[in-house]
Structures are given as C-alpha cells and as structure tokens.
Short mmCIF file of C-alpha atoms in Angstrom, two decimals:
data_model
loop_
_atom_site.label_atom_id
_atom_site.label_comp_id
_atom_site.label_asym_id
_atom_site.label_seq_id
_atom_site.Cartn_x
_atom_site.Cartn_y
_atom_site.Cartn_z
CA MET A 1111 14.82 16.45 24.33
CA SER A 1112 15.81 13.07 25.68
CA LEU A 1113 16.53 10.23 23.30
CA ASP A 1114 13.82 8.25 25.11
CA TYR A 1115 11.21 10.16 23.13
CA TYR A 1116 12.14 8.19 20.02
CA LEU A 1117 11.40 5.02 21.95
CA TYR A 1118 8.01 6.38 23.06
CA LEU A 1119 7.17 7.22 19.45
CA SER A 1120 8.24 3.74 18.41
CA ALA A 1121 6.04 2.18 21.10
CA LEU A 1122 3.08 4.32 20.00
CA LEU A 1123 3.48 3.37 16.33
CA PHE A 1124 3.86 -0.29 17.28
CA THR A 1125 0.66 -0.15 19.33
CA ILE A 1126 -1.30 1.55 16.57
CA GLY A 1127 -0.05 -1.07 14.12
CA ALA A 1128 -1.09 -3.89 16.44
CA ALA A 1129 -4.55 -2.35 16.85
CA GLY A 1130 -4.82 -2.11 13.07
CA VAL A 1131 -3.97 -5.78 12.62
CA LEU A 1132 -6.73 -6.69 15.06
CA ILE A 1133 -9.39 -4.26 13.87
CA ARG A 1134 -9.12 -4.02 10.09
CA ARG A 1135 -10.70 -6.62 7.79
CA ASN A 1136 -9.02 -5.93 4.47
CA ALA A 1137 -6.03 -8.23 4.16
CA ILE A 1138 -3.90 -5.58 2.44
CA VAL A 1139 -4.53 -3.02 5.18
CA VAL A 1140 -3.72 -5.67 7.80
CA PHE A 1141 -0.47 -6.20 5.94
CA MET A 1142 0.33 -2.50 5.94
CA CYS A 1143 -0.23 -2.43 9.70
CA ILE A 1144 2.27 -5.28 10.09
CA GLU A 1145 4.73 -3.19 8.08
CA LEU A 1146 4.09 -0.30 10.46
CA MET A 1147 4.90 -2.53 13.44
CA LEU A 1148 8.15 -3.72 11.82
CA ASN A 1149 9.15 -0.12 11.09
CA ALA A 1150 8.38 0.97 14.63
CA SER A 1151 10.70 -1.74 15.95
CA ASN A 1152 13.35 -0.53 13.48
CA LEU A 1153 13.13 2.97 14.94
CA ALA A 1154 13.72 1.49 18.40
CA PHE A 1155 16.74 -0.45 17.08
CA VAL A 1156 18.27 2.66 15.54
CA THR A 1157 17.69 4.66 18.73
CA PHE A 1158 19.23 1.92 20.87
CA ALA A 1159 22.25 1.90 18.57
CA ARG A 1160 22.71 5.62 19.16
CA MET A 1161 22.21 5.31 22.91
CA ASN A 1162 24.76 2.55 23.22
CA GLY A 1163 27.22 4.04 20.82
CA SER A 1164 27.48 0.80 18.86
CA ILE A 1165 26.55 0.13 15.26
CA ASP A 1166 24.97 -3.30 15.93
CA GLY A 1167 21.48 -1.87 16.34
CA GLN A 1168 21.65 -0.46 12.85
CA ILE A 1169 22.73 -3.86 11.52
CA PHE A 1170 19.69 -5.43 13.18
CA ALA A 1171 17.44 -2.78 11.65
CA PHE A 1172 19.01 -3.56 8.27
CA PHE A 1173 18.26 -7.26 8.66
CA THR A 1174 14.71 -6.46 9.77
CA MET A 1175 14.25 -4.47 6.57
CA VAL A 1176 15.40 -7.38 4.42
CA VAL A 1177 13.14 -9.83 6.23
CA ALA A 1178 10.23 -7.37 5.95
CA ALA A 1179 10.80 -7.10 2.20
CA CYS A 1180 10.69 -10.92 1.87
CA GLU A 1181 7.57 -11.03 4.01
CA VAL A 1182 5.82 -8.42 1.85
CA VAL A 1183 6.62 -10.30 -1.36
CA VAL A 1184 5.35 -13.66 -0.12
CA GLY A 1185 2.39 -12.19 1.76
CA LEU A 1186 1.14 -10.18 -1.20
CA ALA A 1187 1.48 -13.28 -3.42
CA ILE A 1188 -0.69 -15.17 -0.93
CA ILE A 1189 -3.26 -12.35 -0.92
CA VAL A 1190 -3.38 -12.39 -4.73
CA THR A 1191 -3.85 -16.17 -4.72
CA ILE A 1192 -6.68 -15.93 -2.18
CA TYR A 1193 -8.25 -13.12 -4.17
CA ARG A 1194 -8.17 -15.23 -7.34
CA SER A 1195 -10.01 -18.12 -5.77
CA ARG A 1196 -12.49 -16.16 -3.62
CA ARG A 1197 -12.81 -12.77 -5.37
CA SER A 1198 -12.36 -11.04 -2.04
CA ALA A 1199 -9.45 -9.62 -0.06
CA SER A 1200 -11.27 -9.70 3.25
CA VAL A 1201 -9.69 -11.84 5.95
CA ASP A 1202 -13.16 -12.93 7.08
CA ASP A 1203 -13.91 -14.61 3.77
CA ALA A 1204 -10.79 -16.77 3.96
CA ARG A 1205 -11.96 -18.93 6.83
CA LEU A 1206 -12.24 -22.26 5.02
CA LEU A 1207 -9.23 -24.50 4.56
CA LYS A 1208 -10.35 -25.34 1.06
CA LEU A 1209 -12.79 -23.86 -1.36
CA MET B 472 28.60 22.13 14.63
CA ASN B 473 27.49 18.60 15.32
CA LEU B 474 23.71 18.59 15.20
CA ALA B 475 23.48 15.02 16.44
CA ALA B 476 25.51 15.65 19.59
CA ILE B 477 24.15 14.47 22.91
CA ILE B 478 24.92 16.62 25.94
CA GLU B 479 23.91 15.15 29.32
CA ASN B 480 21.51 12.71 27.64
CA GLN B 481 19.77 15.58 25.84
CA THR B 482 19.82 16.15 22.12
CA GLU B 483 20.48 19.49 20.48
CA ILE B 484 17.55 21.87 20.06
CA PRO B 485 17.19 21.51 16.23
CA GLU B 486 16.68 17.78 16.62
CA ALA B 487 14.04 18.35 19.31
CA VAL B 488 12.21 20.79 17.02
CA LEU B 489 12.35 18.24 14.21
CA PHE B 490 11.01 15.55 16.50
CA PHE B 491 8.14 17.59 17.88
CA ILE B 492 7.05 18.69 14.42
CA LEU B 493 7.35 15.34 12.71
CA SER B 494 6.19 12.90 15.36
CA PRO B 495 2.61 14.29 15.71
CA ILE B 496 2.30 14.09 11.92
CA MET B 497 3.41 10.47 12.02
CA VAL B 498 1.14 9.47 14.90
CA LEU B 499 -1.83 11.18 13.24
CA SER B 500 -1.06 9.42 9.95
CA ALA B 501 -0.87 6.10 11.76
CA LEU B 502 -4.23 6.72 13.41
CA GLY B 503 -5.64 7.83 10.07
CA MET B 504 -4.34 4.62 8.51
CA LEU B 505 -6.42 2.76 11.05
CA LEU B 506 -9.55 4.83 10.53
CA VAL B 507 -9.82 5.62 6.82
CA LYS B 508 -12.09 3.35 4.85
CA LYS B 509 -10.24 3.01 1.55
CA ALA B 510 -7.11 0.92 1.32
CA VAL B 511 -5.44 3.38 -1.07
CA HIS B 512 -5.67 6.15 1.52
CA SER B 513 -4.14 3.82 4.10
CA ALA B 514 -1.25 3.15 1.71
CA LEU B 515 -0.60 6.86 1.19
CA LEU B 516 -0.67 7.54 4.93
CA LEU B 517 1.74 4.66 5.44
CA ALA B 518 4.08 6.31 2.91
CA VAL B 519 3.99 9.50 5.03
CA ILE B 520 5.00 7.48 8.10
CA MET B 521 7.81 5.76 6.19
CA ILE B 522 9.27 9.08 5.03
CA GLY B 523 9.05 10.43 8.57
CA LEU B 524 10.88 7.37 9.86
CA ALA B 525 13.57 7.83 7.22
CA ILE B 526 14.12 11.40 8.43
CA PHE B 527 14.35 10.14 12.02
CA TYR B 528 16.92 7.51 11.01
CA ILE B 529 19.07 10.20 9.45
CA ALA B 530 18.64 12.35 12.57
CA ASN B 531 19.70 9.32 14.63
CA GLN B 532 23.05 9.12 12.80
CA ALA B 533 21.91 6.21 10.64
CA SER B 534 22.11 7.93 7.26
CA PHE B 535 22.56 4.64 5.37
CA LEU B 536 19.40 3.20 6.90
CA GLY B 537 17.54 6.42 6.19
CA ILE B 538 18.32 6.24 2.50
CA VAL B 539 17.59 2.50 2.40
CA GLN B 540 14.28 3.17 4.13
CA ILE B 541 13.26 5.58 1.37
CA VAL B 542 14.51 3.34 -1.45
CA VAL B 543 13.12 0.07 -0.10
CA TYR B 544 9.96 1.13 1.70
CA THR B 545 8.58 4.24 0.08
CA GLY B 546 9.99 3.09 -3.24
CA ALA B 547 9.66 -0.64 -3.64
CA VAL B 548 7.33 -1.89 -0.93
CA MET B 549 4.73 0.87 -1.23
CA MET B 550 4.70 0.49 -5.01
CA LEU B 551 4.15 -3.24 -4.56
CA PHE B 552 1.26 -2.51 -2.21
CA LEU B 553 -0.29 -0.09 -4.68
CA PHE B 554 0.12 -2.56 -7.56
CA ILE B 555 -1.64 -5.27 -5.56
CA LEU B 556 -4.36 -2.79 -4.60
CA MET B 557 -4.94 -2.04 -8.28
CA LEU B 558 -5.05 -5.77 -8.99
CA VAL B 559 -7.42 -6.64 -6.16
CA GLY B 560 -9.69 -3.64 -6.67
CA VAL B 561 -9.12 -0.10 -5.48
CA ASP B 562 -12.53 0.37 -3.96
CA SER B 563 -12.50 -2.81 -1.90
CA SER B 564 -13.44 -1.12 1.35
CA ASP B 565 -13.76 -2.85 4.67
CA SER B 566 -17.00 -4.31 5.87
CA LEU B 567 -17.95 -2.75 9.16
CA GLU B 568 -19.82 -5.70 10.65
CA GLU B 569 -18.13 -7.59 13.43
CA THR B 570 -17.67 -11.30 12.86
CA ILE B 571 -16.70 -11.99 16.45
CA ARG B 572 -18.86 -10.09 18.91
CA GLY B 573 -16.94 -7.59 21.03
CA GLN B 574 -13.77 -8.15 19.03
CA ARG B 575 -13.30 -4.53 18.05
CA ILE B 576 -13.65 -3.09 21.55
CA GLY B 577 -11.48 -5.90 22.89
CA ALA B 578 -8.80 -5.13 20.29
CA ILE B 579 -8.84 -1.41 21.17
CA LEU B 580 -8.62 -2.11 24.92
CA GLY B 581 -5.93 -4.73 24.44
CA SER B 582 -3.74 -2.52 22.29
CA LEU B 583 -4.21 0.40 24.70
CA GLY B 584 -2.99 -1.91 27.44
CA VAL B 585 0.04 -2.98 25.41
CA GLY B 586 0.81 0.66 24.63
CA PHE B 587 0.66 1.72 28.29
CA LEU B 588 2.75 -1.28 29.29
CA LEU B 589 5.45 -0.49 26.70
CA ILE B 590 5.60 3.20 27.53
CA SER B 591 5.66 2.72 31.29
CA LEU B 592 8.37 0.08 30.84
CA LEU B 593 10.44 2.43 28.69
CA SER B 594 10.03 5.32 31.11
CA ARG B 595 11.33 3.21 33.99
CA ALA B 596 14.17 1.55 32.10
CA ASP B 597 17.66 2.98 32.46
CA LEU B 598 20.78 2.23 30.49
CA GLY B 599 22.96 2.74 33.57
CA ARG B 600 25.38 5.00 31.75
CA PRO B 601 25.08 8.21 29.77
CA TYR B 602 24.00 7.94 26.14
CA SER B 603 27.10 8.04 24.01
CA GLY B 604 25.95 8.78 20.45
CA LEU B 605 27.58 7.34 17.36
CA ASP B 606 30.20 10.03 16.73
CA LEU B 607 33.11 7.73 17.52
CA VAL B 608 31.70 4.85 15.47
CA ASN B 609 30.83 7.00 12.48
CA VAL B 610 34.26 8.65 12.19
CA GLU B 611 34.96 7.09 8.81
CA GLY B 612 31.33 7.47 7.77
CA ASN B 613 28.16 5.57 8.54
CA VAL B 614 28.32 3.28 5.50
CA GLN B 615 31.90 2.29 6.29
CA ALA B 616 31.00 1.57 9.91
CA ILE B 617 28.06 -0.64 8.87
CA ALA B 618 30.15 -2.43 6.25
CA ASN B 619 32.93 -3.10 8.75
CA THR B 620 30.55 -4.81 11.14
CA LEU B 621 28.27 -6.44 8.56
CA PHE B 622 31.07 -8.17 6.66
CA THR B 623 33.00 -9.31 9.72
CA ARG B 624 30.85 -10.22 12.70
CA TYR B 625 27.53 -10.64 10.84
CA VAL B 626 28.79 -12.13 7.60
CA TRP B 627 27.14 -15.49 8.28
CA ALA B 628 23.75 -13.84 8.92
CA PHE B 629 24.29 -11.85 5.75
CA GLU B 630 24.79 -15.04 3.72
CA VAL B 631 21.73 -16.68 5.28
CA ILE B 632 19.67 -13.58 4.43
CA SER B 633 20.57 -14.04 0.77
CA ALA B 634 19.15 -17.58 0.91
CA LEU B 635 15.99 -16.14 2.47
CA LEU B 636 15.67 -13.56 -0.29
CA ILE B 637 16.00 -16.19 -3.02
CA THR B 638 13.48 -18.43 -1.29
CA ALA B 639 11.03 -15.54 -0.97
CA ALA B 640 11.35 -14.66 -4.66
CA LEU B 641 10.83 -18.30 -5.62
CA GLY B 642 7.90 -18.63 -3.23
CA ALA B 643 6.20 -15.57 -4.68
CA MET B 644 6.61 -16.99 -8.18
CA VAL B 645 5.16 -20.35 -7.15
CA LEU B 646 2.24 -18.75 -5.33
CA ALA B 647 1.36 -16.31 -8.07
CA HIS B 648 1.69 -18.91 -10.84
CA ARG B 649 -1.59 -20.00 -12.39
CA GLU B 650 -2.06 -23.30 -14.17
CA ARG B 651 -3.95 -22.83 -17.47
CA LEU B 652 -6.93 -25.21 -17.51
CA LEU B 653 -8.00 -24.62 -21.12
CA PRO B 654 -5.69 -23.95 -24.07
CA ARG B 655 -5.34 -20.29 -24.98
CA LYS B 656 -7.72 -19.19 -27.75
CA SER B 657 -6.09 -17.99 -30.94
CA GLN B 658 -7.17 -14.92 -32.87
CA ARG B 659 -8.86 -17.15 -35.45
CA GLU B 660 -10.95 -19.02 -32.87
CA LEU B 661 -11.96 -15.75 -31.21
CA ALA B 662 -13.13 -14.35 -34.57
CA ALA B 663 -15.11 -17.51 -35.40
CA GLU B 664 -16.74 -17.43 -31.99
CA ARG B 665 -17.73 -13.81 -32.44
CA VAL B 666 -19.44 -14.50 -35.77
CA ARG B 667 -21.17 -17.61 -34.42
CA GLN B 668 -22.58 -15.96 -31.30
CA ASN B 669 -23.51 -12.69 -33.03
CA VAL B 670 -24.22 -10.90 -29.75
CA VAL B 671 -22.19 -7.88 -30.80
CA PRO B 672 -22.83 -6.85 -34.45
CA VAL B 673 -19.89 -8.25 -36.39
CA ALA B 674 -19.81 -5.31 -38.76
CA GLY B 675 -19.71 -2.82 -35.92
CA LEU B 676 -22.41 -0.54 -34.57
CA PRO B 677 -24.20 1.84 -36.97
CA GLY B 678 -23.05 5.44 -36.94
CA PRO B 679 -25.27 8.35 -35.89
CA GLY B 680 -27.68 9.92 -38.35
CA THR B 681 -26.45 12.28 -41.06
CA TYR B 682 -29.05 14.66 -42.43
CA ALA B 683 -29.04 17.58 -44.78
CA GLN B 684 -29.62 20.12 -42.02
CA HIS B 685 -27.93 18.49 -39.12
CA ASN B 686 -25.41 15.86 -38.28
CA ALA B 687 -24.11 15.21 -34.79
CA VAL B 688 -23.61 12.31 -32.42
CA ASP B 689 -26.90 13.01 -30.66
CA ILE B 690 -29.22 12.13 -33.57
CA PRO B 691 -30.10 8.50 -34.23
CA ALA B 692 -29.86 7.16 -37.76
CA LEU B 693 -33.02 5.92 -39.44
CA LEU B 694 -33.68 2.29 -40.26
CA PRO B 695 -35.09 1.43 -43.74
CA ASP B 696 -38.64 1.53 -42.36
CA GLY B 697 -38.13 5.06 -40.99
CA THR B 698 -37.80 4.24 -37.28
CA PRO B 699 -34.80 5.65 -35.41
CA ALA B 700 -32.05 3.12 -34.67
CA ASP B 701 -31.25 3.24 -30.94
CA LEU B 702 -27.91 1.48 -31.44
CA SER B 703 -26.53 4.33 -33.53
CA VAL B 704 -26.18 6.77 -30.60
CA SER B 705 -24.19 6.48 -27.43
CA LYS B 706 -26.10 5.14 -24.43
CA VAL B 707 -24.66 7.95 -22.31
CA ILE B 708 -26.32 10.62 -24.44
CA ALA B 709 -29.60 8.74 -24.34
CA ALA B 710 -29.42 8.38 -20.56
CA ARG B 711 -28.83 12.12 -20.18
CA GLY B 712 -31.96 12.75 -22.27
CA GLU B 713 -30.06 14.85 -24.82
CA LEU B 714 -31.16 12.98 -27.92
CA ALA B 715 -32.50 15.05 -30.80
CA ASN B 716 -35.52 13.70 -32.61
CA PRO B 717 -34.81 12.88 -36.26
CA SER B 718 -38.46 13.54 -37.21
CA THR B 719 -37.81 17.29 -36.86
CA PHE B 720 -35.57 17.09 -39.92
CA ARG B 721 -38.20 15.38 -42.08
CA MET B 722 -39.06 16.94 -45.43
CA ASN B 723 -41.97 19.28 -44.77
CA GLU B 724 -45.36 19.18 -46.44
CA LYS B 725 -44.87 22.30 -48.66
CA LYS B 726 -42.73 20.35 -51.10
CA GLU B 727 -45.29 17.58 -51.28
CA GLU B 728 -47.97 20.16 -52.14
CA GLY B 729 -45.72 21.50 -54.86
CA GLN B 730 -45.42 18.07 -56.37
CA GLU B 731 -49.18 17.90 -56.71
#
C-alpha cells in the first residue's frame, strides 16, 4: 500500500466534513463537521511528516489540535449563549443581529 | 521487525490490512454523521472516526499524537460536545426544510467537486524523492523527537499558543456568564409564594384509598361526601385505565338489613 492512500482518506474525510458544514442545520452538528475537517487535515500533516522523514508535520498537527480545542471551547460557549436567548440551536434561527 | 518500514514507497502488509479495514469504517461513519438525524448519533459516529484517526497516527509513527488524539478528542472534546448536547436538548433534530432554495444540492455538488479536485491533485503530486519514514528521527523515541523540535525551533509558537489557550478559556467564561436580572429567591420567599398561590396543595397530595378489603395505589380515596378523589391516584394509572372502583368495596346491604 502506498502512503498516498492516507492522503486520499484525509481528502475524503475533509470533503465529507465540508459537505456537512454546508448541509446540516443544527449548530452543534455543524461544529462536529468542522472538527472532522480539522482532524482530516491533521492526518495529512502526520502522513506528510512520515513521507518527508521530518518531525515538523507532527508539530503542526499538535498545534492544530491545540487551536481546535480552543475553537471548540469558544464555539460551544457561543452556541450555548445563542440557545439561551433564542431557545434553538439551529443556525437558521440565528439570522438576526439582535433579538 | 519494523512494522512501519517503507520499502520502495510501499508500506508493510500489516499496515495495509489495518488501513483497508479501518478506513471504510471511518468513511462510512463520516457519511453516517452527515445523514443521521439526531445530534447524539452524530457525536458517537464522530468518536468512532477520532479513534480510527488515533490508530492511524500511531501507525504513521506518531505515537505521541495518537495518544493525545484519544485524550484530547475522544476524551475532552467529545465529552464537551455531549455535555452541550444535554444542555441544549438531546432530541433537537434538524429541520429538513431548505431555507435557501437549491442550497442542499449545490452543497453536495460543490463538495463532490472539491473532493475530486483534492484527490486528483494528490494523485498527480510527487515528492520527487522516495518516502523516507521517521525511523531515523524517532531513534530516541517519538516524544523525545517532538520535544527536541518543539522546544527549540517552535518555542515561540508554543508560547503564543499558551496565550491563545488562556484567551479561549477567558472568552468561554465571558460568553457563558449570565447576568442575574432579579435577586435570587430565598427558601423563605419560595415557601411564602407557594402558600400564597396555592396551585399545588401545600400539605401534599392525598394518598390512595385504604379499605378493609383492599389497599393499593390504584384505588382512589374517598372525599367526605363519598365521591372518589382523583388527586389521590397517579395520573399514569388513570390514563392506562387501570383504576379500581372504590364503590365495589362498599358495605353491602345484608348488614343494613340485619340492623333493621
């Protein structure tokens, strides 16, 4: 098996995640799809590190993980705030700038 | 035997077997995540993908990242997602109506296009030299190799990341904080309110009927005028139609005749 297959898998997961962000309405599911995209890019980073024989790709993947964790924390706090004011977690209901 | 060895750009057979078993599971879970209606199911499918990715990291000679993936993603992040799902409502399913006409089909076509573009790009790309693997880098161990690079060349990025983490924690606290508009009610005020409104009986609901021949939760108690008290039995039993009639336990006429 060629190492390229990992990259194909990563591209597939990234695409599915992007489709999910566009199609789904529930803000939490949209968020999970964003996580899927970040993870797919991480797989590509790790594979590139192995192809090149250098550890830098793994360092990038590590930084991506930290940034993704920050993003999840802030994003979920925003979702909870929106849910409190509108009683809905659907991205379609949050279309007004103020209540 | 080095399972992660690369010979002429090809991996060893065990790794190929692992890949071809695990990757269909992951792709199917990802598709399922897109298609299932309930958000909880999406979260569980995402956990499957995360664990699969962790296994692939370890197979790709990134054992540190594999363990971090399990600890951070399947541990912390998925738990956070599930907590928020419980907070927001587990059965908040998606509405299926389209707000923008043709958006769904457009999204599917667009992402198919992106997928084909990425895969065709990857299949044409070439590194220009054989894949080397990380055996030389990982001689002292993967964690040591990462630490050596992280704390020398990337130490500035590492420090900046810590600032980002603190800002994110602070931001989450600010966003989730709620200003209290009215003062919190004390126990005393709650009790006074309950007596004043008298919607719920202050003394509690009456218990079910207790009779000489029969006592169970399915028999209503009798009020002083002899009518059954509906409040004394559970609404669930009444809705199921399993209530016994207290009049069947009434003193029969024979005794009354004897009194005459």
